[in-house]
Short mmCIF file of C-alpha atoms and ligand atoms in Angstrom, two decimals:
data_model
loop_
_atom_site.label_atom_id
_atom_site.label_comp_id
_atom_site.label_asym_id
_atom_site.label_seq_id
_atom_site.Cartn_x
_atom_site.Cartn_y
_atom_site.Cartn_z
CA MET A 1 -7.18 -18.72 -16.74
CA PRO A 2 -4.44 -18.07 -19.30
CA ASP A 3 -5.71 -14.53 -20.07
CA SER A 4 -4.69 -13.14 -16.69
CA VAL A 5 -1.35 -14.94 -16.69
CA GLU A 6 -0.34 -13.70 -20.13
CA LEU A 7 -1.50 -10.19 -19.33
CA LEU A 8 0.44 -10.23 -16.06
CA GLN A 9 3.57 -11.35 -17.93
CA ALA A 10 3.15 -8.54 -20.46
CA LEU A 11 2.72 -5.94 -17.70
CA ILE A 12 5.86 -7.16 -15.88
CA ARG A 13 7.85 -7.11 -19.14
CA ASN A 14 6.81 -3.50 -19.79
CA GLU A 15 9.13 -2.61 -16.90
CA CYS A 16 7.22 0.48 -15.75
CA VAL A 17 9.76 1.18 -13.02
CA ASN A 18 8.91 4.22 -10.94
CA ASP A 19 11.90 5.57 -9.01
CA GLY A 20 10.00 8.63 -7.85
CA THR A 21 11.25 10.93 -10.61
CA VAL A 22 8.91 12.45 -13.19
CA GLU A 23 10.89 10.87 -16.03
CA SER A 24 10.50 7.31 -14.70
CA GLY A 25 7.54 4.93 -14.85
CA PHE A 26 6.48 5.41 -18.44
CA GLU A 27 3.24 3.63 -17.67
CA SER A 28 1.90 4.49 -21.13
CA ARG A 29 3.53 1.23 -22.28
CA SER A 30 1.06 -0.67 -20.11
CA VAL A 31 -1.79 1.59 -21.21
CA GLU A 32 -1.11 0.33 -24.74
CA THR A 33 -0.92 -3.28 -23.59
CA LEU A 34 -4.31 -2.95 -21.88
CA GLN A 35 -5.91 -1.14 -24.83
CA GLU A 36 -4.89 -4.10 -26.98
CA PHE A 37 -6.12 -6.55 -24.36
CA PHE A 38 -9.55 -4.90 -24.23
CA ASN A 39 -9.51 -4.10 -27.94
CA ASN A 40 -10.88 -0.72 -26.93
CA PRO A 41 -9.08 2.64 -26.62
CA GLY A 42 -10.83 3.71 -23.40
CA GLU A 43 -10.09 7.13 -21.95
CA VAL A 44 -6.47 8.06 -21.37
CA ARG A 45 -5.41 10.92 -19.09
CA GLU A 46 -1.85 11.98 -18.44
CA LYS A 47 -0.48 14.84 -16.42
CA GLN A 48 2.97 14.19 -17.78
CA ARG A 49 3.95 12.72 -21.13
CA GLY A 50 4.31 8.96 -20.87
CA ARG A 51 2.58 8.76 -17.48
CA GLY A 52 -0.83 7.75 -18.84
CA SER A 53 -3.70 6.26 -16.84
CA LEU A 54 -6.50 4.35 -18.58
CA VAL A 55 -10.19 4.41 -17.64
CA TYR A 56 -13.21 2.46 -18.86
CA ARG A 57 -16.73 3.06 -17.56
CA ILE A 58 -19.63 0.74 -18.40
CA PRO A 59 -22.85 2.64 -17.64
CA GLY A 60 -25.26 0.84 -15.32
CA THR A 61 -28.92 0.17 -16.04
CA ASP A 62 -30.16 2.17 -13.04
CA PRO A 63 -28.79 5.70 -12.57
CA ALA A 64 -29.61 5.52 -8.86
CA ALA A 65 -27.60 2.33 -8.25
CA PRO A 66 -24.12 2.54 -6.67
CA SER A 67 -21.03 2.37 -8.86
CA LEU A 68 -18.09 0.00 -8.44
CA MET A 69 -14.50 0.51 -9.58
CA LEU A 70 -11.69 -1.99 -10.04
CA MET A 71 -8.39 -0.13 -9.79
CA GLY A 72 -4.88 -1.46 -10.37
CA HIS A 73 -1.64 0.45 -10.64
CA THR A 74 0.68 -0.25 -13.56
CA ASP A 75 3.96 1.05 -12.12
CA VAL A 76 6.41 -0.95 -10.02
CA VAL A 77 9.35 -0.13 -7.76
CA PRO A 78 12.95 -0.68 -8.95
CA ALA A 79 14.52 -4.14 -8.67
CA ASN A 80 18.22 -4.90 -8.24
CA PRO A 81 18.82 -8.10 -10.27
CA ASP A 82 21.80 -9.03 -8.02
CA GLY A 83 19.42 -10.20 -5.30
CA TRP A 84 17.15 -12.19 -7.62
CA ASP A 85 17.32 -15.82 -8.82
CA VAL A 86 15.75 -14.74 -12.14
CA ASN A 87 15.65 -11.64 -14.33
CA PRO A 88 13.07 -9.47 -12.49
CA PHE A 89 11.53 -8.28 -15.75
CA ALA A 90 11.45 -11.52 -17.77
CA ALA A 91 8.18 -12.73 -16.18
CA GLU A 92 9.32 -16.35 -16.32
CA ILE A 93 7.05 -19.11 -15.13
CA ARG A 94 8.95 -21.41 -12.75
CA GLU A 95 7.78 -23.78 -10.03
CA GLY A 96 4.17 -22.84 -10.72
CA CYS A 97 4.75 -19.10 -10.23
CA VAL A 98 5.09 -16.01 -12.39
CA TRP A 99 8.30 -14.30 -11.23
CA GLY A 100 8.99 -10.63 -11.61
CA ARG A 101 8.78 -7.14 -10.16
CA GLY A 102 5.11 -6.33 -9.67
CA ALA A 103 3.95 -9.97 -9.39
CA VAL A 104 2.20 -9.21 -6.07
CA ASP A 105 2.44 -5.40 -6.03
CA MET A 106 0.11 -5.25 -7.78
CA LEU A 107 0.18 -6.31 -11.43
CA ASN A 108 -1.47 -9.63 -10.41
CA LEU A 109 -4.56 -7.66 -9.42
CA THR A 110 -4.32 -5.19 -12.31
CA ALA A 111 -4.36 -8.22 -14.66
CA THR A 112 -7.08 -10.30 -12.96
CA MET A 113 -9.30 -7.23 -12.63
CA ALA A 114 -8.87 -6.63 -16.37
CA THR A 115 -9.89 -10.21 -17.17
CA VAL A 116 -13.05 -9.94 -15.07
CA PHE A 117 -13.88 -6.46 -16.38
CA SER A 118 -13.35 -7.47 -20.04
CA GLN A 119 -16.33 -9.84 -19.85
CA TYR A 120 -18.60 -6.89 -19.02
CA LEU A 121 -16.88 -4.59 -21.52
CA ASN A 122 -17.28 -7.01 -24.43
CA GLY A 123 -20.93 -7.62 -23.55
CA SER A 124 -20.68 -11.31 -22.66
CA ILE A 125 -22.09 -10.38 -19.24
CA PRO A 126 -24.89 -7.78 -19.10
CA PRO A 127 -24.19 -4.47 -17.31
CA LEU A 128 -24.66 -4.11 -13.54
CA PRO A 129 -27.36 -1.82 -12.09
CA GLY A 130 -24.66 0.79 -11.30
CA ASP A 131 -21.64 1.85 -13.34
CA LEU A 132 -18.71 -0.56 -13.47
CA VAL A 133 -15.37 1.19 -13.86
CA TYR A 134 -11.85 -0.08 -14.54
CA LEU A 135 -8.88 2.15 -13.84
CA ALA A 136 -5.26 1.28 -14.66
CA VAL A 137 -3.45 4.03 -12.84
CA ALA A 138 0.08 5.43 -13.06
CA ASP A 139 2.42 6.59 -10.29
CA GLU A 140 1.06 4.75 -7.25
CA GLU A 141 4.61 3.99 -6.15
CA GLY A 142 5.62 7.65 -6.47
CA GLY A 143 2.74 8.98 -4.39
CA GLY A 144 0.01 9.40 -7.01
CA ARG A 145 0.77 12.93 -8.19
CA TYR A 146 0.81 11.76 -11.82
CA GLY A 147 -1.88 9.17 -11.23
CA ALA A 148 -4.70 8.78 -8.73
CA GLN A 149 -4.33 12.16 -7.04
CA PHE A 150 -4.28 13.90 -10.42
CA LEU A 151 -7.37 11.99 -11.65
CA VAL A 152 -9.36 12.50 -8.46
CA ASP A 153 -8.51 16.23 -8.42
CA GLU A 154 -8.90 16.98 -12.13
CA TYR A 155 -11.17 14.30 -13.56
CA TRP A 156 -13.49 13.26 -10.75
CA ASP A 157 -16.42 12.80 -13.16
CA LEU A 158 -14.40 10.23 -15.05
CA VAL A 159 -13.26 8.22 -12.02
CA ALA A 160 -16.06 8.85 -9.51
CA CYS A 161 -17.19 5.68 -7.73
CA ASP A 162 -19.12 4.72 -4.61
CA TYR A 163 -17.17 1.51 -4.05
CA LEU A 164 -13.65 0.50 -4.98
CA MET A 165 -11.60 -2.68 -4.97
CA THR A 166 -7.81 -2.38 -5.20
CA GLU A 167 -4.68 -3.50 -3.32
CA ILE A 168 -3.62 -4.84 -0.90
CA GLY A 169 -5.18 -8.30 -1.08
CA GLN A 170 -3.57 -10.54 1.49
CA PRO A 171 -3.18 -14.25 2.22
CA ARG A 172 -5.55 -15.90 4.64
CA VAL A 173 -4.65 -16.15 8.31
CA MET A 174 -4.90 -19.45 10.19
CA THR A 175 -6.38 -19.25 13.68
CA PRO A 176 -7.29 -21.94 16.25
CA THR A 177 -10.90 -21.73 15.01
CA GLY A 178 -10.06 -21.93 11.31
CA PRO A 179 -9.00 -19.63 8.49
CA TYR A 180 -9.90 -15.94 8.35
CA TYR A 181 -9.58 -13.78 5.24
CA PRO A 182 -8.14 -10.27 5.69
CA ILE A 183 -9.83 -7.52 3.69
CA THR A 184 -7.80 -4.32 3.75
CA THR A 185 -10.01 -1.54 5.11
CA THR A 186 -7.51 0.79 6.76
CA GLU A 187 -4.11 2.33 6.08
CA LYS A 188 -1.74 4.09 8.39
CA GLY A 189 -1.07 7.72 7.47
CA PRO A 190 2.34 8.92 6.25
CA MET A 191 3.57 12.12 7.89
CA TRP A 192 7.18 12.24 6.73
CA ARG A 193 9.49 14.78 8.32
CA LYS A 194 12.72 16.43 7.24
CA LEU A 195 15.23 17.41 9.91
CA HIS A 196 17.81 20.17 9.43
CA SER A 197 20.72 21.03 11.69
CA GLN A 198 23.06 24.02 11.39
CA GLY A 199 26.69 24.38 12.39
CA VAL A 200 29.62 26.71 11.73
CA PRO A 201 32.23 25.65 9.15
CA GLY A 202 35.88 25.40 10.14
CA HIS A 203 39.04 23.31 9.81
CA GLY A 204 38.55 19.67 10.74
CA SER A 205 42.01 19.52 12.34
CA GLN A 206 40.79 21.70 15.26
CA PRO A 207 37.43 20.30 16.38
CA TYR A 208 37.45 21.57 19.98
CA GLY A 209 34.42 23.70 20.87
CA ARG A 210 32.97 23.66 17.35
CA GLU A 211 29.32 23.74 16.34
CA ASN A 212 29.32 20.59 14.19
CA ALA A 213 26.00 19.99 12.43
CA VAL A 214 26.62 16.25 12.11
CA ILE A 215 27.03 15.79 15.87
CA ASP A 216 23.68 17.46 16.58
CA MET A 217 21.95 15.40 13.92
CA ALA A 218 23.45 12.14 15.14
CA ALA A 219 22.29 12.92 18.67
CA ALA A 220 18.81 13.93 17.47
CA ILE A 221 18.34 10.69 15.52
CA THR A 222 19.59 8.61 18.44
CA ARG A 223 17.15 10.31 20.81
CA LEU A 224 14.30 9.89 18.36
CA VAL A 225 14.73 6.13 17.93
CA GLN A 226 15.46 5.48 21.60
CA SER A 227 12.42 7.36 22.84
CA PRO A 228 9.40 5.02 23.27
CA ALA A 229 7.05 5.53 20.31
CA PRO A 230 3.43 6.45 21.07
CA VAL A 231 1.20 3.37 21.47
CA ARG A 232 -2.39 3.28 20.28
CA ILE A 233 -4.81 0.38 20.39
CA SER A 234 -7.20 1.13 17.53
CA ASP A 235 -10.52 -0.58 16.79
CA GLU A 236 -8.87 -1.92 13.64
CA TRP A 237 -6.13 -3.56 15.69
CA ARG A 238 -8.69 -5.02 18.11
CA ALA A 239 -10.53 -6.60 15.16
CA ILE A 240 -7.32 -8.31 14.04
CA VAL A 241 -6.61 -9.65 17.54
CA GLU A 242 -10.22 -10.79 17.93
CA THR A 243 -9.75 -13.36 15.15
CA GLY A 244 -7.87 -15.33 17.80
CA ALA A 245 -4.72 -15.60 15.68
CA PHE A 246 -2.48 -14.68 18.65
CA GLY A 247 -3.91 -17.19 21.14
CA GLU A 248 -2.69 -16.57 24.70
CA LEU A 249 -1.11 -13.22 23.86
CA SER A 250 -4.44 -11.68 22.81
CA GLU A 251 -5.10 -9.82 26.04
CA MET A 252 -1.62 -8.31 26.26
CA LEU A 253 -1.78 -7.24 22.63
CA VAL A 254 -4.77 -4.98 23.23
CA SER A 255 -3.37 -3.42 26.39
CA GLU A 256 -1.46 -0.14 25.97
CA ASN A 257 0.74 -1.07 28.93
CA LEU A 258 1.50 -4.65 27.97
CA VAL A 259 1.72 -4.57 24.20
CA ASP A 260 5.47 -3.85 24.15
CA GLU A 261 6.12 -6.86 26.37
CA ALA A 262 3.98 -9.03 24.07
CA ILE A 263 5.97 -7.80 21.06
CA GLU A 264 9.21 -8.88 22.77
CA ILE A 265 7.76 -12.34 23.35
CA LEU A 266 6.80 -12.57 19.67
CA ALA A 267 10.22 -11.31 18.57
CA ALA A 268 11.96 -14.20 20.31
CA THR A 269 10.54 -16.60 17.73
CA ASP A 270 9.39 -14.46 14.79
CA VAL A 271 10.89 -11.00 14.41
CA GLY A 272 8.92 -10.34 11.21
CA LEU A 273 5.65 -10.88 13.04
CA ALA A 274 6.83 -8.73 15.96
CA ARG A 275 7.75 -5.92 13.56
CA TRP A 276 4.31 -6.04 11.97
CA VAL A 277 2.52 -6.01 15.35
CA HIS A 278 4.71 -3.11 16.47
CA ALA A 279 3.83 -1.09 13.37
CA LEU A 280 0.10 -1.70 13.83
CA THR A 281 0.16 -0.59 17.47
CA HIS A 282 2.62 2.32 17.39
CA MET A 283 3.32 5.56 15.62
CA THR A 284 6.58 4.62 13.89
CA PHE A 285 9.70 6.65 13.12
CA SER A 286 12.33 5.38 10.69
CA PRO A 287 15.24 7.70 9.85
CA ASN A 288 16.05 6.59 6.31
CA ILE A 289 18.28 9.29 4.77
CA VAL A 290 21.02 11.44 6.27
CA HIS A 291 23.20 13.87 4.34
CA GLY A 292 25.79 16.18 5.84
CA GLY A 293 29.22 17.60 5.29
CA VAL A 294 31.18 18.31 2.12
CA LYS A 295 34.78 17.29 2.75
CA SER A 296 36.76 15.16 5.19
CA ASN A 297 38.65 18.13 6.64
CA VAL A 298 35.78 20.65 6.85
CA ILE A 299 33.52 20.95 9.91
CA PRO A 300 30.00 20.53 8.47
CA ASP A 301 27.73 23.54 8.66
CA SER A 302 24.50 21.76 7.76
CA THR A 303 22.86 18.32 7.63
CA GLU A 304 19.54 16.97 6.51
CA ALA A 305 17.73 13.81 7.51
CA ASP A 306 14.51 12.22 6.27
CA VAL A 307 12.32 10.39 8.76
CA ASP A 308 9.51 8.13 7.59
CA VAL A 309 6.71 8.68 10.13
CA ARG A 310 3.50 6.60 10.02
CA VAL A 311 0.49 7.33 12.19
CA LEU A 312 -2.43 5.17 13.33
CA PRO A 313 -6.16 5.90 13.17
CA GLY A 314 -6.83 8.59 15.77
CA HIS A 315 -3.39 10.23 15.53
CA GLU A 316 -3.27 13.84 14.35
CA VAL A 317 -0.51 16.07 13.00
CA ASP A 318 0.04 17.60 16.45
CA ASP A 319 0.75 14.17 17.91
CA VAL A 320 3.70 13.79 15.53
CA ASP A 321 5.18 17.16 16.34
CA ASP A 322 4.61 16.60 20.07
CA HIS A 323 6.61 13.41 19.87
CA PHE A 324 9.54 15.10 18.12
CA ARG A 325 9.53 17.84 20.77
CA LYS A 326 9.50 15.32 23.59
CA ALA A 327 12.06 12.95 22.07
CA LEU A 328 14.58 15.62 21.02
CA GLY A 329 14.40 17.49 24.31
CA ASP A 330 16.78 20.48 24.40
CA LEU A 331 17.93 19.63 20.85
CA TYR A 332 14.47 20.52 19.54
CA ASP A 333 15.46 24.21 19.56
CA ARG A 334 18.46 23.55 17.35
CA ILE A 335 16.95 21.05 14.92
CA GLU A 336 14.37 22.24 12.45
CA VAL A 337 11.57 19.67 11.87
CA VAL A 338 9.43 20.25 8.77
CA PRO A 339 6.95 18.18 6.73
CA ALA A 340 8.63 16.39 3.81
CA MET A 341 5.37 15.98 1.84
CA ASP A 342 1.64 16.43 2.41
CA ASP A 343 0.50 14.97 5.71
CA TYR A 344 -2.06 12.19 5.61
CA VAL A 345 -3.92 10.93 8.62
CA ALA A 346 -4.80 7.23 8.64
CA ASN A 347 -7.74 6.43 6.37
CA SER A 348 -10.37 3.77 6.66
CA SER A 349 -13.59 2.30 5.26
CA PRO A 350 -16.22 0.53 7.39
CA SER A 351 -16.31 -3.28 7.58
CA SER A 352 -20.01 -3.36 6.70
CA GLY A 353 -22.28 -2.47 3.82
CA LEU A 354 -22.87 -3.49 0.22
CA LEU A 355 -19.34 -4.28 -0.96
CA TRP A 356 -18.33 -5.86 2.37
CA GLU A 357 -21.27 -8.27 1.99
CA ALA A 358 -20.53 -8.86 -1.70
CA ILE A 359 -16.96 -9.83 -0.80
CA GLY A 360 -18.44 -12.24 1.75
CA ASP A 361 -20.53 -13.76 -1.07
CA GLY A 362 -17.42 -14.00 -3.23
CA LEU A 363 -15.45 -15.77 -0.50
CA GLN A 364 -18.37 -18.12 0.12
CA ALA A 365 -18.42 -19.07 -3.56
CA VAL A 366 -14.66 -19.60 -3.89
CA GLU A 367 -13.49 -20.63 -0.40
CA GLY A 368 -16.69 -21.91 1.21
CA THR A 369 -16.66 -19.40 4.08
CA ARG A 370 -17.60 -15.78 4.75
CA ASP A 371 -15.06 -15.45 7.58
CA ARG A 372 -13.29 -12.21 6.79
CA PHE A 373 -12.02 -9.43 8.99
CA PRO A 374 -10.96 -5.81 8.48
CA MET A 375 -7.20 -5.46 8.08
CA MET A 376 -5.02 -2.43 8.62
CA VAL A 377 -1.88 -2.04 6.52
CA THR A 378 1.22 -0.06 7.40
CA GLY A 379 1.84 1.29 3.90
CA THR A 380 -0.29 3.56 1.73
CA THR A 381 -2.16 2.96 -1.49
CA ASP A 382 -4.19 5.11 -3.85
CA SER A 383 -7.28 4.28 -1.75
CA ARG A 384 -6.66 7.39 0.33
CA PHE A 385 -7.51 9.76 -2.53
CA PHE A 386 -10.85 8.02 -3.06
CA ARG A 387 -11.69 7.66 0.64
CA GLN A 388 -11.25 11.43 0.95
CA ARG A 389 -14.13 11.72 -1.55
CA GLY A 390 -16.36 9.33 0.38
CA THR A 391 -15.65 6.16 -1.62
CA VAL A 392 -15.68 2.88 0.30
CA ALA A 393 -12.39 1.20 -0.69
CA TYR A 394 -11.02 -2.25 0.11
CA GLY A 395 -7.89 -4.22 -0.72
CA VAL A 396 -8.95 -7.64 -1.97
CA GLY A 397 -7.13 -10.73 -3.26
CA LEU A 398 -6.61 -14.43 -2.65
CA TYR A 399 -3.48 -16.54 -2.46
CA GLU A 400 -2.59 -20.20 -2.22
CA HIS A 401 -3.35 -21.56 1.24
CA THR A 402 0.27 -22.43 1.98
CA LEU A 403 1.53 -18.85 1.59
CA LYS A 404 2.53 -17.43 4.98
CA PRO A 405 1.62 -13.76 5.59
CA SER A 406 5.22 -12.95 6.57
CA ASP A 407 6.61 -14.49 3.34
CA PHE A 408 4.02 -12.56 1.39
CA ALA A 409 4.96 -9.28 3.09
CA ALA A 410 8.67 -9.89 2.40
CA MET A 411 8.02 -9.97 -1.35
CA PHE A 412 6.62 -6.41 -1.38
CA HIS A 413 9.42 -4.31 -2.88
CA GLY A 414 11.72 -7.28 -2.06
CA ASN A 415 13.73 -9.84 -4.01
CA ASN A 416 12.25 -12.79 -5.93
CA GLU A 417 8.75 -11.33 -6.02
CA ARG A 418 6.43 -13.95 -7.50
CA VAL A 419 2.83 -15.08 -7.55
CA SER A 420 1.55 -18.61 -8.02
CA LEU A 421 -0.72 -19.56 -10.91
CA GLU A 422 -3.06 -20.92 -8.27
CA SER A 423 -3.23 -17.50 -6.59
CA ILE A 424 -3.96 -15.80 -9.89
CA ASP A 425 -6.81 -18.23 -10.51
CA ARG A 426 -8.27 -17.85 -7.00
CA THR A 427 -8.05 -14.04 -7.12
CA GLU A 428 -9.72 -13.92 -10.51
CA ARG A 429 -12.57 -16.12 -9.27
CA LEU A 430 -13.00 -14.06 -6.11
CA LEU A 431 -13.17 -10.82 -8.10
CA PHE A 432 -15.57 -12.38 -10.60
CA GLU A 433 -17.92 -13.67 -7.89
CA THR A 434 -17.70 -10.45 -5.88
CA VAL A 435 -18.56 -8.19 -8.83
CA ALA A 436 -21.50 -10.46 -9.71
CA ALA A 437 -22.71 -10.45 -6.08
CA PHE A 438 -22.33 -6.67 -5.93
CA GLY A 439 -24.63 -6.46 -8.97
CA ARG A 440 -27.22 -8.80 -7.43
CA ARG A 441 -27.18 -7.01 -4.12
CA SER A 442 -27.41 -3.53 -5.65
CA ALA A 443 -30.35 -4.69 -7.82
CA ALA A 444 -32.11 -6.02 -4.71
CA GLY A 445 -31.28 -3.04 -2.54
ZN1 LIG B 1 1.06 -1.42 -4.83
#
């Protein structure tokens, strides 16, 4: 399917790098690429100059039928070429793969979705019963303020949908009873926190008895990471374990008391797998930025730290603050803990219903099996903005059968990100078959 490959290469070469600042991204370059690809101007919305998102809506034949959206983001995270074997923005094809930043996150899907959608847009396939919508969205990697959140808040009529397919599509999982295909239904919730400590400035040559803000902060961070993180065995986690992928460890992995021991057993042979299991069974705390002090000979009077906190389904805001209080102990009175951005609880869509069944049909057509299971991911995607409006959203994709889930995960925001031509072809066929099945099922239902 050369269309998707060439489009993917063009999107990578547009280098829509989003470093979190308003001036970065410049996704309007990819809006233009897609307008040319579709030979149709579509509807462009931008909150900020250069941060355009592009929408197409093909009206359905039955106003009562449910609508389906295909959504891909066009921005990517920065890439440091020093760690790469190729130029991360050249989109070279080597060893059967397209290499470049965005190859799996998620320009592969943005491109294959466009190829499937274009056949409906140009009329070579008749419209579905419900509306079919394509959205190429800006600023996913920066939190969606100039993209999905903006569109959902300001232009809901334009982007409204009952069902949504987007990232993260994941490689199949081998189990003793055969392969299972993960469909992303659930995301952990980010509840980032900023920590502040205060001290009294003075001369660094006389440290005795000082209130040094760095010492408090160092102690607070140490306590936070050494305190056992809250465990939670969610229904989503149970569904993953029930595939049988963990064999003998299954029982321990769904026990609140034994899961940490099981993670240590896994870590002995596969620390990447252990890390993933830990994140899907615990509220996690990762202190990722610390700033403090101004000069080598001045006692620091203030510090700031950023902690990336991720919560599981069932966790609330209070649970996060409770943990900080417990972990910091007497330091909690001296360290200010405040939200670093909007809090999001975990969000989820049910593993049943029209689109879930249509994806089963798609898998049956392409892979010869309907064996899929609901997957929880540790990161966030734009799905959360749509789920808040009642949309059923899934992350869907297919990869070559030899791709290991841990190798796949390492490529997200990592070095040497690449996607095989085989994966692109499989994903395109899955999306094509799923959209068609969604149409058939919504006509019947
Ligand atoms: Zn992404």
